Amino acid sequence: MAFVKLAETSELSDGQMVMKEHGEREILLAQVEGKVYAIDNVCPHQDAPLDEGTLGDRSAFHVTCPWHDAHFDIRNGKVAQETDWAEDIASFKVEMREDGIYVEVDG
Ligand code: FES
């Protein structure tokens, strides 16, 4: 595992999400209250792209899947209890550095 730069700090502000590719993996970056979080971008239910969903519907820290409304906590990838048709999703450590947003990923 290594930290890889995935975005410029200027690409995100509070309440925003952006999808970044790393190899074959799609990673969703989301900023809430000045902090950036990273989870897999692909919904484990039926592979919807979470960057096309919404951030902040259930709580400030939840992203809602655009297809069947599963909610995921961007801080840890956990699916909300009431939308248990989806499973937990991978989450990644994020470091905000002077020159950008780094995410700990494979390779
Ligand atoms: S594809 Fe995300 S909840 Fe169905």
PDB file of N, CA and C and ligand atoms in Angstrom:
ATOM      1  N   MET A   1       0.853  -1.192   0.000  1.00  0.00           N
ATOM      2  CA  MET A   1       0.000   0.000   0.000  1.00  0.00           C
ATOM      3  C   MET A   1       0.885   1.236   0.000  1.00  0.00           C
ATOM      4  N   ALA A   2       0.446   2.235  -0.734  1.00  0.00           N
ATOM      5  CA  ALA A   2       1.209   3.474  -0.816  1.00  0.00           C
ATOM      6  C   ALA A   2       0.250   4.630  -1.040  1.00  0.00           C
ATOM      7  N   PHE A   3       0.664   5.799  -0.595  1.00  0.00           N
ATOM      8  CA  PHE A   3      -0.160   6.981  -0.843  1.00  0.00           C
ATOM      9  C   PHE A   3       0.117   7.503  -2.253  1.00  0.00           C
ATOM     10  N   VAL A   4      -0.959   7.715  -2.987  1.00  0.00           N
ATOM     11  CA  VAL A   4      -0.868   8.174  -4.370  1.00  0.00           C
ATOM     12  C   VAL A   4      -1.685   9.462  -4.493  1.00  0.00           C
ATOM     13  N   LYS A   5      -1.125  10.433  -5.201  1.00  0.00           N
ATOM     14  CA  LYS A   5      -1.864  11.684  -5.397  1.00  0.00           C
ATOM     15  C   LYS A   5      -2.991  11.446  -6.403  1.00  0.00           C
ATOM     16  N   LEU A   6      -4.234  11.727  -5.975  1.00  0.00           N
ATOM     17  CA  LEU A   6      -5.369  11.509  -6.870  1.00  0.00           C
ATOM     18  C   LEU A   6      -6.051  12.801  -7.300  1.00  0.00           C
ATOM     19  N   ALA A   7      -5.815  13.890  -6.578  1.00  0.00           N
ATOM     20  CA  ALA A   7      -6.513  15.131  -6.941  1.00  0.00           C
ATOM     21  C   ALA A   7      -5.769  16.339  -6.413  1.00  0.00           C
ATOM     22  N   GLU A   8      -6.054  17.457  -7.028  1.00  0.00           N
ATOM     23  CA  GLU A   8      -5.583  18.733  -6.499  1.00  0.00           C
ATOM     24  C   GLU A   8      -6.549  19.160  -5.388  1.00  0.00           C
ATOM     25  N   THR A   9      -6.035  19.840  -4.405  1.00  0.00           N
ATOM     26  CA  THR A   9      -6.890  20.325  -3.317  1.00  0.00           C
ATOM     27  C   THR A   9      -8.013  21.213  -3.859  1.00  0.00           C
ATOM     28  N   SER A  10      -7.728  21.934  -4.905  1.00  0.00           N
ATOM     29  CA  SER A  10      -8.704  22.882  -5.463  1.00  0.00           C
ATOM     30  C   SER A  10      -9.861  22.189  -6.190  1.00  0.00           C
ATOM     31  N   GLU A  11      -9.775  20.871  -6.398  1.00  0.00           N
ATOM     32  CA  GLU A  11     -10.838  20.172  -7.131  1.00  0.00           C
ATOM     33  C   GLU A  11     -12.085  19.923  -6.287  1.00  0.00           C
ATOM     34  N   LEU A  12     -11.960  20.053  -4.979  1.00  0.00           N
ATOM     35  CA  LEU A  12     -13.078  19.750  -4.090  1.00  0.00           C
ATOM     36  C   LEU A  12     -13.331  20.895  -3.125  1.00  0.00           C
ATOM     37  N   SER A  13     -14.581  21.075  -2.776  1.00  0.00           N
ATOM     38  CA  SER A  13     -14.915  21.922  -1.636  1.00  0.00           C
ATOM     39  C   SER A  13     -16.025  21.211  -0.866  1.00  0.00           C
ATOM     40  N   ASP A  14     -16.415  21.746   0.273  1.00  0.00           N
ATOM     41  CA  ASP A  14     -17.370  21.052   1.139  1.00  0.00           C
ATOM     42  C   ASP A  14     -18.651  20.676   0.397  1.00  0.00           C
ATOM     43  N   GLY A  15     -19.089  19.433   0.591  1.00  0.00           N
ATOM     44  CA  GLY A  15     -20.326  18.964  -0.025  1.00  0.00           C
ATOM     45  C   GLY A  15     -20.145  18.458  -1.444  1.00  0.00           C
ATOM     46  N   GLN A  16     -18.908  18.414  -1.919  1.00  0.00           N
ATOM     47  CA  GLN A  16     -18.666  17.976  -3.296  1.00  0.00           C
ATOM     48  C   GLN A  16     -18.013  16.598  -3.339  1.00  0.00           C
ATOM     49  N   MET A  17     -18.217  15.912  -4.485  1.00  0.00           N
ATOM     50  CA  MET A  17     -17.601  14.610  -4.723  1.00  0.00           C
ATOM     51  C   MET A  17     -16.946  14.633  -6.102  1.00  0.00           C
ATOM     52  N   VAL A  18     -15.914  13.815  -6.239  1.00  0.00           N
ATOM     53  CA  VAL A  18     -15.301  13.646  -7.553  1.00  0.00           C
ATOM     54  C   VAL A  18     -14.790  12.203  -7.647  1.00  0.00           C
ATOM     55  N   MET A  19     -14.893  11.617  -8.829  1.00  0.00           N
ATOM     56  CA  MET A  19     -14.392  10.258  -9.027  1.00  0.00           C
ATOM     57  C   MET A  19     -13.017  10.316  -9.676  1.00  0.00           C
ATOM     58  N   LYS A  20     -12.099   9.486  -9.173  1.00  0.00           N
ATOM     59  CA  LYS A  20     -10.757   9.389  -9.746  1.00  0.00           C
ATOM     60  C   LYS A  20     -10.435   7.931 -10.035  1.00  0.00           C
ATOM     61  N   GLU A  21      -9.723   7.693 -11.111  1.00  0.00           N
ATOM     62  CA  GLU A  21      -9.323   6.330 -11.438  1.00  0.00           C
ATOM     63  C   GLU A  21      -7.899   6.084 -10.976  1.00  0.00           C
ATOM     64  N   HIS A  22      -7.694   4.878 -10.437  1.00  0.00           N
ATOM     65  CA  HIS A  22      -6.338   4.446 -10.111  1.00  0.00           C
ATOM     66  C   HIS A  22      -6.220   3.017 -10.617  1.00  0.00           C
ATOM     67  N   GLY A  23      -5.473   2.818 -11.694  1.00  0.00           N
ATOM     68  CA  GLY A  23      -5.462   1.521 -12.344  1.00  0.00           C
ATOM     69  C   GLY A  23      -6.872   1.212 -12.811  1.00  0.00           C
ATOM     70  N   GLU A  24      -7.377   0.036 -12.423  1.00  0.00           N
ATOM     71  CA  GLU A  24      -8.735  -0.329 -12.833  1.00  0.00           C
ATOM     72  C   GLU A  24      -9.766   0.058 -11.789  1.00  0.00           C
ATOM     73  N   ARG A  25      -9.307   0.683 -10.733  1.00  0.00           N
ATOM     74  CA  ARG A  25     -10.203   0.995  -9.620  1.00  0.00           C
ATOM     75  C   ARG A  25     -10.757   2.411  -9.750  1.00  0.00           C
ATOM     76  N   GLU A  26     -12.026   2.574  -9.456  1.00  0.00           N
ATOM     77  CA  GLU A  26     -12.624   3.909  -9.388  1.00  0.00           C
ATOM     78  C   GLU A  26     -12.798   4.273  -7.920  1.00  0.00           C
ATOM     79  N   ILE A  27     -12.285   5.428  -7.547  1.00  0.00           N
ATOM     80  CA  ILE A  27     -12.333   5.865  -6.151  1.00  0.00           C
ATOM     81  C   ILE A  27     -13.113   7.172  -6.068  1.00  0.00           C
ATOM     82  N   LEU A  28     -14.024   7.205  -5.106  1.00  0.00           N
ATOM     83  CA  LEU A  28     -14.829   8.405  -4.891  1.00  0.00           C
ATOM     84  C   LEU A  28     -14.198   9.240  -3.783  1.00  0.00           C
ATOM     85  N   LEU A  29     -13.910  10.493  -4.090  1.00  0.00           N
ATOM     86  CA  LEU A  29     -13.441  11.432  -3.072  1.00  0.00           C
ATOM     87  C   LEU A  29     -14.605  12.346  -2.711  1.00  0.00           C
ATOM     88  N   ALA A  30     -14.801  12.558  -1.425  1.00  0.00           N
ATOM     89  CA  ALA A  30     -15.901  13.416  -0.978  1.00  0.00           C
ATOM     90  C   ALA A  30     -15.405  14.293   0.163  1.00  0.00           C
ATOM     91  N   GLN A  31     -15.761  15.562   0.123  1.00  0.00           N
ATOM     92  CA  GLN A  31     -15.305  16.484   1.169  1.00  0.00           C
ATOM     93  C   GLN A  31     -16.476  16.927   2.038  1.00  0.00           C
ATOM     94  N   VAL A  32     -16.299  16.776   3.355  1.00  0.00           N
ATOM     95  CA  VAL A  32     -17.293  17.224   4.326  1.00  0.00           C
ATOM     96  C   VAL A  32     -16.566  17.910   5.467  1.00  0.00           C
ATOM     97  N   GLU A  33     -17.030  19.078   5.831  1.00  0.00           N
ATOM     98  CA  GLU A  33     -16.460  19.846   6.947  1.00  0.00           C
ATOM     99  C   GLU A  33     -14.951  19.967   6.824  1.00  0.00           C
ATOM    100  N   GLY A  34     -14.486  20.237   5.636  1.00  0.00           N
ATOM    101  CA  GLY A  34     -13.074  20.530   5.411  1.00  0.00           C
ATOM    102  C   GLY A  34     -12.174  19.319   5.271  1.00  0.00           C
ATOM    103  N   LYS A  35     -12.746  18.130   5.419  1.00  0.00           N
ATOM    104  CA  LYS A  35     -11.936  16.917   5.351  1.00  0.00           C
ATOM    105  C   LYS A  35     -12.359  16.071   4.151  1.00  0.00           C
ATOM    106  N   VAL A  36     -11.387  15.420   3.514  1.00  0.00           N
ATOM    107  CA  VAL A  36     -11.700  14.587   2.350  1.00  0.00           C
ATOM    108  C   VAL A  36     -11.659  13.112   2.743  1.00  0.00           C
ATOM    109  N   TYR A  37     -12.644  12.355   2.253  1.00  0.00           N
ATOM    110  CA  TYR A  37     -12.744  10.921   2.505  1.00  0.00           C
ATOM    111  C   TYR A  37     -12.742  10.189   1.164  1.00  0.00           C
ATOM    112  N   ALA A  38     -12.344   8.904   1.206  1.00  0.00           N
ATOM    113  CA  ALA A  38     -12.269   8.138  -0.042  1.00  0.00           C
ATOM    114  C   ALA A  38     -12.883   6.754   0.167  1.00  0.00           C
ATOM    115  N   ILE A  39     -13.799   6.388  -0.732  1.00  0.00           N
ATOM    116  CA  ILE A  39     -14.370   5.036  -0.748  1.00  0.00           C
ATOM    117  C   ILE A  39     -14.415   4.558  -2.199  1.00  0.00           C
ATOM    118  N   ASP A  40     -14.673   3.252  -2.372  1.00  0.00           N
ATOM    119  CA  ASP A  40     -14.862   2.730  -3.720  1.00  0.00           C
ATOM    120  C   ASP A  40     -16.000   3.482  -4.394  1.00  0.00           C
ATOM    121  N   ASN A  41     -15.892   3.685  -5.695  1.00  0.00           N
ATOM    122  CA  ASN A  41     -16.951   4.409  -6.402  1.00  0.00           C
ATOM    123  C   ASN A  41     -18.052   3.489  -6.906  1.00  0.00           C
ATOM    124  N   VAL A  42     -17.826   2.174  -6.861  1.00  0.00           N
ATOM    125  CA  VAL A  42     -18.781   1.241  -7.463  1.00  0.00           C
ATOM    126  C   VAL A  42     -19.656   0.631  -6.364  1.00  0.00           C
ATOM    127  N   CYS A  43     -20.954   0.837  -6.478  1.00  0.00           N
ATOM    128  CA  CYS A  43     -21.883   0.305  -5.475  1.00  0.00           C
ATOM    129  C   CYS A  43     -21.845  -1.226  -5.499  1.00  0.00           C
ATOM    130  N   PRO A  44     -21.717  -1.880  -4.323  1.00  0.00           N
ATOM    131  CA  PRO A  44     -21.631  -3.341  -4.292  1.00  0.00           C
ATOM    132  C   PRO A  44     -22.962  -4.034  -4.599  1.00  0.00           C
ATOM    133  N   HIS A  45     -24.062  -3.306  -4.675  1.00  0.00           N
ATOM    134  CA  HIS A  45     -25.355  -3.930  -4.979  1.00  0.00           C
ATOM    135  C   HIS A  45     -25.424  -4.313  -6.453  1.00  0.00           C
ATOM    136  N   GLN A  46     -25.420  -3.325  -7.345  1.00  0.00           N
ATOM    137  CA  GLN A  46     -25.466  -3.641  -8.785  1.00  0.00           C
ATOM    138  C   GLN A  46     -24.547  -2.736  -9.589  1.00  0.00           C
ATOM    139  N   ASP A  47     -23.470  -2.313  -8.960  1.00  0.00           N
ATOM    140  CA  ASP A  47     -22.377  -1.606  -9.651  1.00  0.00           C
ATOM    141  C   ASP A  47     -22.707  -0.195 -10.140  1.00  0.00           C
ATOM    142  N   ALA A  48     -23.590   0.483  -9.500  1.00  0.00           N
ATOM    143  CA  ALA A  48     -23.868   1.875  -9.886  1.00  0.00           C
ATOM    144  C   ALA A  48     -22.660   2.762  -9.570  1.00  0.00           C
ATOM    145  N   PRO A  49     -22.464   3.817 -10.345  1.00  0.00           N
ATOM    146  CA  PRO A  49     -21.389   4.770 -10.060  1.00  0.00           C
ATOM    147  C   PRO A  49     -21.823   5.761  -8.977  1.00  0.00           C
ATOM    148  N   LEU A  50     -21.189   5.678  -7.820  1.00  0.00           N
ATOM    149  CA  LEU A  50     -21.646   6.500  -6.695  1.00  0.00           C
ATOM    150  C   LEU A  50     -21.402   7.988  -6.908  1.00  0.00           C
ATOM    151  N   ASP A  51     -20.470   8.341  -7.798  1.00  0.00           N
ATOM    152  CA  ASP A  51     -20.240   9.775  -8.041  1.00  0.00           C
ATOM    153  C   ASP A  51     -21.449  10.420  -8.724  1.00  0.00           C
ATOM    154  N   GLU A  52     -22.370   9.588  -9.234  1.00  0.00           N
ATOM    155  CA  GLU A  52     -23.597  10.141  -9.808  1.00  0.00           C
ATOM    156  C   GLU A  52     -24.725  10.179  -8.781  1.00  0.00           C
ATOM    157  N   GLY A  53     -24.421   9.759  -7.566  1.00  0.00           N
ATOM    158  CA  GLY A  53     -25.399   9.825  -6.480  1.00  0.00           C
ATOM    159  C   GLY A  53     -25.347  11.180  -5.796  1.00  0.00           C
ATOM    160  N   THR A  54     -25.854  11.218  -4.563  1.00  0.00           N
ATOM    161  CA  THR A  54     -25.902  12.496  -3.846  1.00  0.00           C
ATOM    162  C   THR A  54     -25.187  12.378  -2.505  1.00  0.00           C
ATOM    163  N   LEU A  55     -24.587  13.471  -2.111  1.00  0.00           N
ATOM    164  CA  LEU A  55     -23.899  13.534  -0.822  1.00  0.00           C
ATOM    165  C   LEU A  55     -24.727  14.402   0.113  1.00  0.00           C
ATOM    166  N   GLY A  56     -25.009  13.875   1.313  1.00  0.00           N
ATOM    167  CA  GLY A  56     -25.676  14.711   2.305  1.00  0.00           C
ATOM    168  C   GLY A  56     -27.169  14.503   2.450  1.00  0.00           C
ATOM    169  N   ASP A  57     -27.767  13.540   1.744  1.00  0.00           N
ATOM    170  CA  ASP A  57     -29.204  13.309   1.878  1.00  0.00           C
ATOM    171  C   ASP A  57     -29.574  12.732   3.237  1.00  0.00           C
ATOM    172  N   ARG A  58     -28.886  11.663   3.652  1.00  0.00           N
ATOM    173  CA  ARG A  58     -29.225  10.997   4.912  1.00  0.00           C
ATOM    174  C   ARG A  58     -28.561  11.693   6.088  1.00  0.00           C
ATOM    175  N   SER A  59     -27.268  12.024   5.898  1.00  0.00           N
ATOM    176  CA  SER A  59     -26.520  12.839   6.855  1.00  0.00           C
ATOM    177  C   SER A  59     -25.401  13.464   6.046  1.00  0.00           C
ATOM    178  N   ALA A  60     -24.700  14.397   6.634  1.00  0.00           N
ATOM    179  CA  ALA A  60     -23.624  15.076   5.896  1.00  0.00           C
ATOM    180  C   ALA A  60     -22.586  14.086   5.401  1.00  0.00           C
ATOM    181  N   PHE A  61     -22.442  12.950   6.113  1.00  0.00           N
ATOM    182  CA  PHE A  61     -21.373  12.008   5.811  1.00  0.00           C
ATOM    183  C   PHE A  61     -21.834  10.819   4.962  1.00  0.00           C
ATOM    184  N   HIS A  62     -23.053  10.843   4.464  1.00  0.00           N
ATOM    185  CA  HIS A  62     -23.535   9.710   3.672  1.00  0.00           C
ATOM    186  C   HIS A  62     -23.688  10.076   2.199  1.00  0.00           C
ATOM    187  N   VAL A  63     -23.240   9.145   1.345  1.00  0.00           N
ATOM    188  CA  VAL A  63     -23.521   9.261  -0.082  1.00  0.00           C
ATOM    189  C   VAL A  63     -24.638   8.269  -0.400  1.00  0.00           C
ATOM    190  N   THR A  64     -25.563   8.701  -1.252  1.00  0.00           N
ATOM    191  CA  THR A  64     -26.704   7.871  -1.628  1.00  0.00           C
ATOM    192  C   THR A  64     -26.521   7.371  -3.053  1.00  0.00           C
ATOM    193  N   CYS A  65     -26.659   6.047  -3.229  1.00  0.00           N
ATOM    194  CA  CYS A  65     -26.506   5.436  -4.545  1.00  0.00           C
ATOM    195  C   CYS A  65     -27.572   5.971  -5.512  1.00  0.00           C
ATOM    196  N   PRO A  66     -27.192   6.279  -6.755  1.00  0.00           N
ATOM    197  CA  PRO A  66     -28.161   6.858  -7.691  1.00  0.00           C
ATOM    198  C   PRO A  66     -29.209   5.865  -8.186  1.00  0.00           C
ATOM    199  N   TRP A  67     -28.982   4.559  -8.037  1.00  0.00           N
ATOM    200  CA  TRP A  67     -29.913   3.588  -8.622  1.00  0.00           C
ATOM    201  C   TRP A  67     -30.986   3.110  -7.645  1.00  0.00           C
ATOM    202  N   HIS A  68     -30.592   2.634  -6.449  1.00  0.00           N
ATOM    203  CA  HIS A  68     -31.589   2.088  -5.524  1.00  0.00           C
ATOM    204  C   HIS A  68     -31.453   2.662  -4.112  1.00  0.00           C
ATOM    205  N   ASP A  69     -30.759   3.799  -4.010  1.00  0.00           N
ATOM    206  CA  ASP A  69     -30.765   4.602  -2.782  1.00  0.00           C
ATOM    207  C   ASP A  69     -30.075   3.985  -1.562  1.00  0.00           C
ATOM    208  N   ALA A  70     -29.171   3.040  -1.742  1.00  0.00           N
ATOM    209  CA  ALA A  70     -28.380   2.599  -0.586  1.00  0.00           C
ATOM    210  C   ALA A  70     -27.526   3.783  -0.115  1.00  0.00           C
ATOM    211  N   HIS A  71     -27.338   3.863   1.219  1.00  0.00           N
ATOM    212  CA  HIS A  71     -26.541   4.951   1.793  1.00  0.00           C
ATOM    213  C   HIS A  71     -25.227   4.386   2.336  1.00  0.00           C
ATOM    214  N   PHE A  72     -24.133   5.042   2.024  1.00  0.00           N
ATOM    215  CA  PHE A  72     -22.820   4.625   2.529  1.00  0.00           C
ATOM    216  C   PHE A  72     -22.180   5.769   3.293  1.00  0.00           C
ATOM    217  N   ASP A  73     -21.574   5.410   4.434  1.00  0.00           N
ATOM    218  CA  ASP A  73     -20.848   6.399   5.232  1.00  0.00           C
ATOM    219  C   ASP A  73     -19.474   6.605   4.597  1.00  0.00           C
ATOM    220  N   ILE A  74     -19.181   7.814   4.175  1.00  0.00           N
ATOM    221  CA  ILE A  74     -17.915   8.056   3.477  1.00  0.00           C
ATOM    222  C   ILE A  74     -16.715   7.978   4.412  1.00  0.00           C
ATOM    223  N   ARG A  75     -16.963   7.973   5.732  1.00  0.00           N
ATOM    224  CA  ARG A  75     -15.845   7.899   6.676  1.00  0.00           C
ATOM    225  C   ARG A  75     -15.299   6.493   6.807  1.00  0.00           C
ATOM    226  N   ASN A  76     -16.152   5.478   6.547  1.00  0.00           N
ATOM    227  CA  ASN A  76     -15.685   4.103   6.750  1.00  0.00           C
ATOM    228  C   ASN A  76     -16.256   3.097   5.741  1.00  0.00           C
ATOM    229  N   GLY A  77     -17.090   3.537   4.825  1.00  0.00           N
ATOM    230  CA  GLY A  77     -17.645   2.650   3.805  1.00  0.00           C
ATOM    231  C   GLY A  77     -18.814   1.799   4.263  1.00  0.00           C
ATOM    232  N   LYS A  78     -19.268   1.987   5.500  1.00  0.00           N
ATOM    233  CA  LYS A  78     -20.364   1.137   6.014  1.00  0.00           C
ATOM    234  C   LYS A  78     -21.691   1.523   5.367  1.00  0.00           C
ATOM    235  N   VAL A  79     -22.450   0.492   5.005  1.00  0.00           N
ATOM    236  CA  VAL A  79     -23.779   0.740   4.458  1.00  0.00           C
ATOM    237  C   VAL A  79     -24.735   1.005   5.623  1.00  0.00           C
ATOM    238  N   ALA A  80     -25.710   1.875   5.404  1.00  0.00           N
ATOM    239  CA  ALA A  80     -26.682   2.181   6.457  1.00  0.00           C
ATOM    240  C   ALA A  80     -27.570   0.966   6.712  1.00  0.00           C
ATOM    241  N   GLN A  81     -27.958   0.772   7.984  1.00  0.00           N
ATOM    242  CA  GLN A  81     -28.768  -0.403   8.360  1.00  0.00           C
ATOM    243  C   GLN A  81     -30.044  -0.502   7.542  1.00  0.00           C
ATOM    244  N   GLU A  82     -30.680   0.625   7.272  1.00  0.00           N
ATOM    245  CA  GLU A  82     -31.986   0.573   6.600  1.00  0.00           C
ATOM    246  C   GLU A  82     -31.872   0.295   5.110  1.00  0.00           C
ATOM    247  N   THR A  83     -30.655   0.272   4.578  1.00  0.00           N
ATOM    248  CA  THR A  83     -30.494  -0.063   3.152  1.00  0.00           C
ATOM    249  C   THR A  83     -29.548  -1.253   3.027  1.00  0.00           C
ATOM    250  N   ASP A  84     -29.916  -2.339   3.739  1.00  0.00           N
ATOM    251  CA  ASP A  84     -29.010  -3.480   3.832  1.00  0.00           C
ATOM    252  C   ASP A  84     -29.036  -4.400   2.615  1.00  0.00           C
ATOM    253  N   TRP A  85     -29.688  -3.965   1.518  1.00  0.00           N
ATOM    254  CA  TRP A  85     -29.569  -4.736   0.275  1.00  0.00           C
ATOM    255  C   TRP A  85     -28.191  -4.545  -0.356  1.00  0.00           C
ATOM    256  N   ALA A  86     -27.483  -3.531   0.075  1.00  0.00           N
ATOM    257  CA  ALA A  86     -26.094  -3.354  -0.353  1.00  0.00           C
ATOM    258  C   ALA A  86     -25.170  -3.758   0.793  1.00  0.00           C
ATOM    259  N   GLU A  87     -23.912  -4.010   0.458  1.00  0.00           N
ATOM    260  CA  GLU A  87     -22.923  -4.391   1.472  1.00  0.00           C
ATOM    261  C   GLU A  87     -21.975  -3.228   1.732  1.00  0.00           C
ATOM    262  N   ASP A  88     -21.161  -3.388   2.785  1.00  0.00           N
ATOM    263  CA  ASP A  88     -20.151  -2.365   3.064  1.00  0.00           C
ATOM    264  C   ASP A  88     -19.208  -2.242   1.861  1.00  0.00           C
ATOM    265  N   ILE A  89     -18.592  -1.096   1.753  1.00  0.00           N
ATOM    266  CA  ILE A  89     -17.746  -0.788   0.611  1.00  0.00           C
ATOM    267  C   ILE A  89     -16.345  -0.449   1.139  1.00  0.00           C
ATOM    268  N   ALA A  90     -15.342  -0.644   0.309  1.00  0.00           N
ATOM    269  CA  ALA A  90     -13.967  -0.361   0.760  1.00  0.00           C
ATOM    270  C   ALA A  90     -13.784   1.138   1.000  1.00  0.00           C
ATOM    271  N   SER A  91     -13.024   1.459   2.038  1.00  0.00           N
ATOM    272  CA  SER A  91     -12.660   2.859   2.261  1.00  0.00           C
ATOM    273  C   SER A  91     -11.143   2.947   2.332  1.00  0.00           C
ATOM    274  N   PHE A  92     -10.635   4.124   2.116  1.00  0.00           N
ATOM    275  CA  PHE A  92      -9.185   4.331   1.998  1.00  0.00           C
ATOM    276  C   PHE A  92      -8.758   5.510   2.864  1.00  0.00           C
ATOM    277  N   LYS A  93      -7.521   5.413   3.368  1.00  0.00           N
ATOM    278  CA  LYS A  93      -6.972   6.541   4.127  1.00  0.00           C
ATOM    279  C   LYS A  93      -6.657   7.686   3.178  1.00  0.00           C
ATOM    280  N   VAL A  94      -6.874   8.900   3.663  1.00  0.00           N
ATOM    281  CA  VAL A  94      -6.611  10.092   2.857  1.00  0.00           C
ATOM    282  C   VAL A  94      -5.647  11.004   3.612  1.00  0.00           C
ATOM    283  N   GLU A  95      -4.710  11.564   2.908  1.00  0.00           N
ATOM    284  CA  GLU A  95      -3.832  12.592   3.467  1.00  0.00           C
ATOM    285  C   GLU A  95      -3.941  13.842   2.615  1.00  0.00           C
ATOM    286  N   MET A  96      -4.202  14.957   3.297  1.00  0.00           N
ATOM    287  CA  MET A  96      -4.204  16.249   2.609  1.00  0.00           C
ATOM    288  C   MET A  96      -2.793  16.808   2.724  1.00  0.00           C
ATOM    289  N   ARG A  97      -2.109  16.903   1.608  1.00  0.00           N
ATOM    290  CA  ARG A  97      -0.751  17.448   1.635  1.00  0.00           C
ATOM    291  C   ARG A  97      -0.745  18.805   0.932  1.00  0.00           C
ATOM    292  N   GLU A  98       0.357  19.493   1.069  1.00  0.00           N
ATOM    293  CA  GLU A  98       0.430  20.842   0.480  1.00  0.00           C
ATOM    294  C   GLU A  98       0.165  20.827  -1.017  1.00  0.00           C
ATOM    295  N   ASP A  99       0.605  19.754  -1.670  1.00  0.00           N
ATOM    296  CA  ASP A  99       0.470  19.724  -3.127  1.00  0.00           C
ATOM    297  C   ASP A  99      -0.690  18.883  -3.625  1.00  0.00           C
ATOM    298  N   GLY A 100      -1.578  18.465  -2.741  1.00  0.00           N
ATOM    299  CA  GLY A 100      -2.746  17.751  -3.238  1.00  0.00           C
ATOM    300  C   GLY A 100      -3.319  16.739  -2.268  1.00  0.00           C
ATOM    301  N   ILE A 101      -4.262  15.955  -2.779  1.00  0.00           N
ATOM    302  CA  ILE A 101      -4.982  14.953  -1.982  1.00  0.00           C
ATOM    303  C   ILE A 101      -4.405  13.578  -2.328  1.00  0.00           C
ATOM    304  N   TYR A 102      -3.901  12.884  -1.300  1.00  0.00           N
ATOM    305  CA  TYR A 102      -3.278  11.577  -1.480  1.00  0.00           C
ATOM    306  C   TYR A 102      -4.162  10.509  -0.848  1.00  0.00           C
ATOM    307  N   VAL A 103      -4.244   9.356  -1.510  1.00  0.00           N
ATOM    308  CA  VAL A 103      -5.068   8.249  -1.030  1.00  0.00           C
ATOM    309  C   VAL A 103      -4.193   6.993  -0.974  1.00  0.00           C
ATOM    310  N   GLU A 104      -4.367   6.235   0.121  1.00  0.00           N
ATOM    311  CA  GLU A 104      -3.582   5.002   0.273  1.00  0.00           C
ATOM    312  C   GLU A 104      -4.260   3.879  -0.494  1.00  0.00           C
ATOM    313  N   VAL A 105      -3.599   3.413  -1.528  1.00  0.00           N
ATOM    314  CA  VAL A 105      -4.157   2.373  -2.398  1.00  0.00           C
ATOM    315  C   VAL A 105      -3.097   1.304  -2.673  1.00  0.00           C
ATOM    316  N   ASP A 106      -3.543   0.181  -3.255  1.00  0.00           N
ATOM    317  CA  ASP A 106      -2.612  -0.856  -3.677  1.00  0.00           C
ATOM    318  C   ASP A 106      -1.713  -0.299  -4.768  1.00  0.00           C
ATOM    319  N   GLY A 107      -0.443  -0.642  -4.683  1.00  0.00           N
ATOM    320  CA  GLY A 107       0.499  -0.293  -5.752  1.00  0.00           C
ATOM    321  C   GLY A 107       0.575   1.179  -5.945  1.00  0.00           C
TER     322      GLY A 107
HETATM  323  S1  FES B   1     -26.802  -0.307  -7.398  1.00  0.00           S
HETATM  324 FE1  FES B   1     -26.527   0.844  -5.574  1.00  0.00          FE
HETATM  325  S2  FES B   1     -28.232   0.352  -4.354  1.00  0.00           S
HETATM  326 FE2  FES B   1     -28.510  -0.795  -6.185  1.00  0.00          FE
END
